[in-house]
PDB file of C-alpha atoms in Angstrom:
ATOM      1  CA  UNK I   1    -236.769 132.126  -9.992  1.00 72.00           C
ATOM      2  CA  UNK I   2    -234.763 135.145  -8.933  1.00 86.00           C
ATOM      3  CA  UNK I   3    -231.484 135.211  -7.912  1.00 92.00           C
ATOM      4  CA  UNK I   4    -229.038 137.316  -5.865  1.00 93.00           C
ATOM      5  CA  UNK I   5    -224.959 136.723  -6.545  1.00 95.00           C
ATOM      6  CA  UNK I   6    -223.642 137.731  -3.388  1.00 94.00           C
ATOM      7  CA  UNK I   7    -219.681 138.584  -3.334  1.00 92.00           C
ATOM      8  CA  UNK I   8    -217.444 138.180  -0.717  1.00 90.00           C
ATOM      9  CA  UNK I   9    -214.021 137.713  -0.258  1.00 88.00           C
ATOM     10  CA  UNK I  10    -212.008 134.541   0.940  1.00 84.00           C
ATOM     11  CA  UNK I  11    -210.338 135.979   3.929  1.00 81.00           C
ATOM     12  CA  UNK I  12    -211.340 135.537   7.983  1.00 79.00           C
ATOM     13  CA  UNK I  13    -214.652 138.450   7.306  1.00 81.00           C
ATOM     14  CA  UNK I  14    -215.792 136.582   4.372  1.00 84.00           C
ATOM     15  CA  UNK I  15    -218.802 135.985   6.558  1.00 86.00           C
ATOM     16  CA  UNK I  16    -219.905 139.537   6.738  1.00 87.00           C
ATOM     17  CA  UNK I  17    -223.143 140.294   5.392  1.00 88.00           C
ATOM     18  CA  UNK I  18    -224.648 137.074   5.212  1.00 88.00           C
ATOM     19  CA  UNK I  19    -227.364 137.627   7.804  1.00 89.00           C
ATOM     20  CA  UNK I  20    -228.729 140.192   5.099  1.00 89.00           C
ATOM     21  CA  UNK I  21    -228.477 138.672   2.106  1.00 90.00           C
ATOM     22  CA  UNK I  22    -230.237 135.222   3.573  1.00 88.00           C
ATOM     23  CA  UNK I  23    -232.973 137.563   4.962  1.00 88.00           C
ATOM     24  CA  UNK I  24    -233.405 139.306   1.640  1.00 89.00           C
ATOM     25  CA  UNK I  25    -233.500 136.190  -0.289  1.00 88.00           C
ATOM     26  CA  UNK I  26    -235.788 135.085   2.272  1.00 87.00           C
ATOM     27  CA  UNK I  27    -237.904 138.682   1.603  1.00 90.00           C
ATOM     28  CA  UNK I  28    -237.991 138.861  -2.161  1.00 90.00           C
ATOM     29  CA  UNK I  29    -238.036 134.847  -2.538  1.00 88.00           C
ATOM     30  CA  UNK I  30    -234.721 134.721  -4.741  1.00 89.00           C
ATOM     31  CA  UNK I  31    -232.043 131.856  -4.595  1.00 90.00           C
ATOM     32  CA  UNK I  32    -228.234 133.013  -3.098  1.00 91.00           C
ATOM     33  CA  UNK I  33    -225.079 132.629  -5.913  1.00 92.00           C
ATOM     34  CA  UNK I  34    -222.170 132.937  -3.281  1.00 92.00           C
ATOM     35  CA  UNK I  35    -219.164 133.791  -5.275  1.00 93.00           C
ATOM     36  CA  UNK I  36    -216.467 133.767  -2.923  1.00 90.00           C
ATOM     37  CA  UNK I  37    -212.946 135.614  -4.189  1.00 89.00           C
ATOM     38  CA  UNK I  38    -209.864 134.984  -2.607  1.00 85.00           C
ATOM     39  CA  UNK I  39    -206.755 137.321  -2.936  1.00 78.00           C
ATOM     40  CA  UNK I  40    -203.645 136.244  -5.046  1.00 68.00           C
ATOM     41  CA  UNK I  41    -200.703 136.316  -2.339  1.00 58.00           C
ATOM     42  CA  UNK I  42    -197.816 136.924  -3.643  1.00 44.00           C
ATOM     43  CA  UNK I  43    -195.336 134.163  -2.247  1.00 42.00           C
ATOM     44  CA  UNK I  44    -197.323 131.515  -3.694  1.00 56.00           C
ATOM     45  CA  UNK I  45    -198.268 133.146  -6.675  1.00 57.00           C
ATOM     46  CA  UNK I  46    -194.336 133.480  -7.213  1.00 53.00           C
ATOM     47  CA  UNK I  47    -193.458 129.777  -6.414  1.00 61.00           C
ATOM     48  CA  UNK I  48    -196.692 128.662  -8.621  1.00 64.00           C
ATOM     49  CA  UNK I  49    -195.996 130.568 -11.805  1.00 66.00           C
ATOM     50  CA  UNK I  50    -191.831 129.757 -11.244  1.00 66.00           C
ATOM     51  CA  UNK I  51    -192.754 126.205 -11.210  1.00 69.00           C
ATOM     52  CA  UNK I  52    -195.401 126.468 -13.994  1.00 67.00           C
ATOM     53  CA  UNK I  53    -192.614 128.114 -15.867  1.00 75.00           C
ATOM     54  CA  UNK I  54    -189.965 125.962 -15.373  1.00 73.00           C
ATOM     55  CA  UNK I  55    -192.045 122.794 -16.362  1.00 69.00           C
ATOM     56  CA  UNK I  56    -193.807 124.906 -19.361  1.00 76.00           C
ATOM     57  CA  UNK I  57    -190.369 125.066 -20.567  1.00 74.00           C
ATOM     58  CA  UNK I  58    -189.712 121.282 -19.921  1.00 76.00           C
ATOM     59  CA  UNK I  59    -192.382 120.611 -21.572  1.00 77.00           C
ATOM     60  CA  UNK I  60    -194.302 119.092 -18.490  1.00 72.00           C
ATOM     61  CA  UNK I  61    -197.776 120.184 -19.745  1.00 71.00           C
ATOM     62  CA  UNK I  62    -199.388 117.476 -16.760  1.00 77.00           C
ATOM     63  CA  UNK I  63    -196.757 118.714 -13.919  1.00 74.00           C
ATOM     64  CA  UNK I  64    -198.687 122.335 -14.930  1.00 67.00           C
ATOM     65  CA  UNK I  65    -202.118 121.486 -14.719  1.00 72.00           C
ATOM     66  CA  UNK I  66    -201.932 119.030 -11.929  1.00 77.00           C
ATOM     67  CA  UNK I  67    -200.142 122.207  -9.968  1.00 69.00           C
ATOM     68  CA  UNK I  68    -202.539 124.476 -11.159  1.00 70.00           C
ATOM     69  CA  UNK I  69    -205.439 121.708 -10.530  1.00 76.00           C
ATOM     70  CA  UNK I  70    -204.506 121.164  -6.612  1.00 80.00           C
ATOM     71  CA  UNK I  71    -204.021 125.223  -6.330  1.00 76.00           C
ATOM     72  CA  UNK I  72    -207.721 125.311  -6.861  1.00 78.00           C
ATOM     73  CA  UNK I  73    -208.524 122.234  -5.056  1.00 82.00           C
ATOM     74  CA  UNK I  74    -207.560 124.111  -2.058  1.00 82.00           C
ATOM     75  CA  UNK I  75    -209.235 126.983  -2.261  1.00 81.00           C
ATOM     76  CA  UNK I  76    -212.190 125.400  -3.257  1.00 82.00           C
ATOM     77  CA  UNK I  77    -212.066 122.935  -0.142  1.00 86.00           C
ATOM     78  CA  UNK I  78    -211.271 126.550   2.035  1.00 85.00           C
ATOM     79  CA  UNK I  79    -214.442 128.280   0.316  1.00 82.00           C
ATOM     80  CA  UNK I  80    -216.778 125.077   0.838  1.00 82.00           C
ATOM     81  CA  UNK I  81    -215.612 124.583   4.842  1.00 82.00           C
ATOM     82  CA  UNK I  82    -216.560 128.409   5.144  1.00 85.00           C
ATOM     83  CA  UNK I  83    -219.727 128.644   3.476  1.00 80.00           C
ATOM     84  CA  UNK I  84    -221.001 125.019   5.104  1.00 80.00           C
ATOM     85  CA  UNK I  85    -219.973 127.166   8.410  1.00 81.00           C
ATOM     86  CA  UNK I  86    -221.564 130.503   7.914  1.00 80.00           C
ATOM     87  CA  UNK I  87    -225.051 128.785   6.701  1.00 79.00           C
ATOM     88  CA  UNK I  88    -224.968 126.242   9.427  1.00 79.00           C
ATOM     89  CA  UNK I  89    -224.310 129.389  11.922  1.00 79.00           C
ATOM     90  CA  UNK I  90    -227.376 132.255  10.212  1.00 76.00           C
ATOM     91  CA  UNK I  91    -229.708 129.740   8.864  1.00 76.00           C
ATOM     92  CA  UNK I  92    -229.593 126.727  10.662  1.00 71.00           C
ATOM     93  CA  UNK I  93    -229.368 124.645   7.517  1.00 63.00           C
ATOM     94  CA  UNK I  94    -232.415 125.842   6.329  1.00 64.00           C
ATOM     95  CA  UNK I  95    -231.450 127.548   3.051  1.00 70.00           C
ATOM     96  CA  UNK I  96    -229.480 125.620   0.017  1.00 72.00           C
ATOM     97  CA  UNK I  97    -227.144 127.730  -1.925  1.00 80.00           C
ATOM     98  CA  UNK I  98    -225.062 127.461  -5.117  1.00 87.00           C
ATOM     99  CA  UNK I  99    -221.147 129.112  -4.778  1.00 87.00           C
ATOM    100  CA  UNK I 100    -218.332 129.169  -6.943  1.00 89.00           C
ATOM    101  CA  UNK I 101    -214.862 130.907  -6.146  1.00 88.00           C
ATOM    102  CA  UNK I 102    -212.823 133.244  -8.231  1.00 88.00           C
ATOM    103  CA  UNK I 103    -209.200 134.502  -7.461  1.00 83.00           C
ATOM    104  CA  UNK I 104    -207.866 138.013  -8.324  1.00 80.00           C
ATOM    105  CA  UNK I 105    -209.873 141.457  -8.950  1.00 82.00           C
ATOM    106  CA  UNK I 106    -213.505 141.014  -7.967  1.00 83.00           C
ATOM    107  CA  UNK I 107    -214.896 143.440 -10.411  1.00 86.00           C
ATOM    108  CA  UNK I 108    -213.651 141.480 -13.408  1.00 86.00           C
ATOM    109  CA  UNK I 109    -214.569 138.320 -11.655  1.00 88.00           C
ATOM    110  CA  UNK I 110    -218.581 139.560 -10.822  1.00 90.00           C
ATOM    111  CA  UNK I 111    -218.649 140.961 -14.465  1.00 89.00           C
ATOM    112  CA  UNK I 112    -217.485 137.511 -16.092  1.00 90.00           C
ATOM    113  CA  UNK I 113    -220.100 135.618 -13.561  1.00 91.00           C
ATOM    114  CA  UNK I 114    -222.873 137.406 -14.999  1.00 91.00           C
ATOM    115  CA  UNK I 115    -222.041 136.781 -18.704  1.00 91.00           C
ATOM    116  CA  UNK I 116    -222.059 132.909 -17.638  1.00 91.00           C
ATOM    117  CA  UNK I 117    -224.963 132.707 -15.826  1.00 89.00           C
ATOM    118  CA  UNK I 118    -227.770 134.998 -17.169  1.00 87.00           C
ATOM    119  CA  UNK I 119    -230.188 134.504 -13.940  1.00 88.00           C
ATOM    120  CA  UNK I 120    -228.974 136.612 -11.752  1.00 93.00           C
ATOM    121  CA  UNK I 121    -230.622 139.862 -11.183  1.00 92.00           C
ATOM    122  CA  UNK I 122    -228.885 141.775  -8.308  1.00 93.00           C
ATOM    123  CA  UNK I 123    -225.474 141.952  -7.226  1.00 93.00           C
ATOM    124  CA  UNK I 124    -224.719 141.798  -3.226  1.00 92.00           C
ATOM    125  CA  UNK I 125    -221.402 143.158  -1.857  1.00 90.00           C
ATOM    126  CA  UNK I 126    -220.023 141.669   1.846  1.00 89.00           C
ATOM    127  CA  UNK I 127    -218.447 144.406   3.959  1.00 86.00           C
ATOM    128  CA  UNK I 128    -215.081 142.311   3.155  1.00 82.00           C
ATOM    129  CA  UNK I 129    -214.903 143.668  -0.425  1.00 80.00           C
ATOM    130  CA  UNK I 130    -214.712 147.143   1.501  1.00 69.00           C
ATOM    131  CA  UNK I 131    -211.840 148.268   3.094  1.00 56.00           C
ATOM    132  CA  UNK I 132    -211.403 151.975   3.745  1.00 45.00           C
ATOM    133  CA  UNK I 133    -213.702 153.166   1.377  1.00 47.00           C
ATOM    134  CA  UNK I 134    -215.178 150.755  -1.812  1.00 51.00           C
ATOM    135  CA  UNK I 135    -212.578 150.148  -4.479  1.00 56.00           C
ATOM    136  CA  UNK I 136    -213.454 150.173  -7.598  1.00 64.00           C
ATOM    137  CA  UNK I 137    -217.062 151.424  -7.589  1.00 66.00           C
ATOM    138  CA  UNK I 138    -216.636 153.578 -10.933  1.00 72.00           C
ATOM    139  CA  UNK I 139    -215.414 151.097 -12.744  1.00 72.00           C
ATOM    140  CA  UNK I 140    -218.009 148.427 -11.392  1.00 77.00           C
ATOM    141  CA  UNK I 141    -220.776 150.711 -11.905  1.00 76.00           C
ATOM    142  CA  UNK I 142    -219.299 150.832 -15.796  1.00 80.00           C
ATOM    143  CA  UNK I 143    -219.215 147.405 -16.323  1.00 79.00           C
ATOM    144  CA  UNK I 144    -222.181 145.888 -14.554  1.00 85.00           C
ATOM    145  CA  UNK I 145    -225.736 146.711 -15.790  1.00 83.00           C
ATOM    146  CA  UNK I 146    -227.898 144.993 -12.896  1.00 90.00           C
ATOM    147  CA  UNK I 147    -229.033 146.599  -9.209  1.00 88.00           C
ATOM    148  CA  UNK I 148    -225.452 146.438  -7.006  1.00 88.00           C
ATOM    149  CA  UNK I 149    -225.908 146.881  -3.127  1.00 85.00           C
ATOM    150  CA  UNK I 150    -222.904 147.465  -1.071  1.00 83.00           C
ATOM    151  CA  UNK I 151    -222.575 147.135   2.504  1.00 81.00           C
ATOM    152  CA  UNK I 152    -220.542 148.954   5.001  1.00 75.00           C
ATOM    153  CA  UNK I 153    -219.388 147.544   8.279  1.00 71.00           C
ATOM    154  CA  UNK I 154    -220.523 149.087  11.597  1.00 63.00           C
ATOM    155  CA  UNK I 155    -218.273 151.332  13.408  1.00 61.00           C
ATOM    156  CA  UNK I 156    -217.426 150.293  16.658  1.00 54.00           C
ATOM    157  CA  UNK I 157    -220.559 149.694  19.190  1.00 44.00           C
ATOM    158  CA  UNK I 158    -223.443 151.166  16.678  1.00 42.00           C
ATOM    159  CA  UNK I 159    -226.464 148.917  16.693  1.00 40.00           C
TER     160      UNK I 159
END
């Protein structure tokens, strides 16, 4: 079976586009890869990698991983709550979906997805990946060899 990875990011529009890519899913009878990838901030990337140094250097190899491990643990429980949310609210339940979440630059993110999992045929950006004009397009358009679809928020009132 087809299937569509559809990118978004982890922030309060991660939402956007997901009327679309259910309907096309729907349309061209593919299954939905959500990856969902959530910005680095900086405070907490500071404390994380200050404490992963300081126990690195102690020798605390566990300490690491278990900070590391609950890191993750809470983005993943963020990215879950919001995706059970968005297909409760477009589909009413009636679509299963597979979703994984990534942290840092998209691009290199969507590129390393598609080595992993072979299946996936067309690339679907939300509007959240977008924020005065699409970052990065060159250099996605380098790196990934499958159909990419961007999306563009409305302006203001436009149906």
């Amino acid at each position: 079976m087809k299937e569509i990875l559809f990118v978004t990011k982890g922030n309060k529009a991660y939402d956007e586009g997901f009327p679309y890519v259910f309907n096309l899913s729907k349309i061209i009878d593919a299954q939905i890869h959500i990856l969902m990838v959530y910005d680095k901030p900086f405070l907490e990337t500071f404390e994380t990698d200050m404490a992963v140094t300081a126990f690195t250097d102690a020798g605390e190899f566990r300490t690491v991983k278990e900070i590391l491990k609950e890191r993750l643990q809470r983005i993943r429980k963020d990215a879950m709550n919001k995706l059970v949310e968005a297909v409760k609210k477009y589909t009413g339940n009636s679509i299963e979906i597979n979703w994984d979440v990534a942290e840092g630059n998209f691009v290199s993110n969507i590129k390393s997805f598609i080595k992993k999992n072979k299946g996936i045929e067309m690339v679907v950006l939300s509007p959240s990946l977008n924020g005065n004009g699409f970052i990065g397009a060159k250099e996605m358009y380098k790196k990934i060899s499958i159909p990419i679809v961007t999306m563009s928020r409305l302006k203001g009132g436009e149906e």
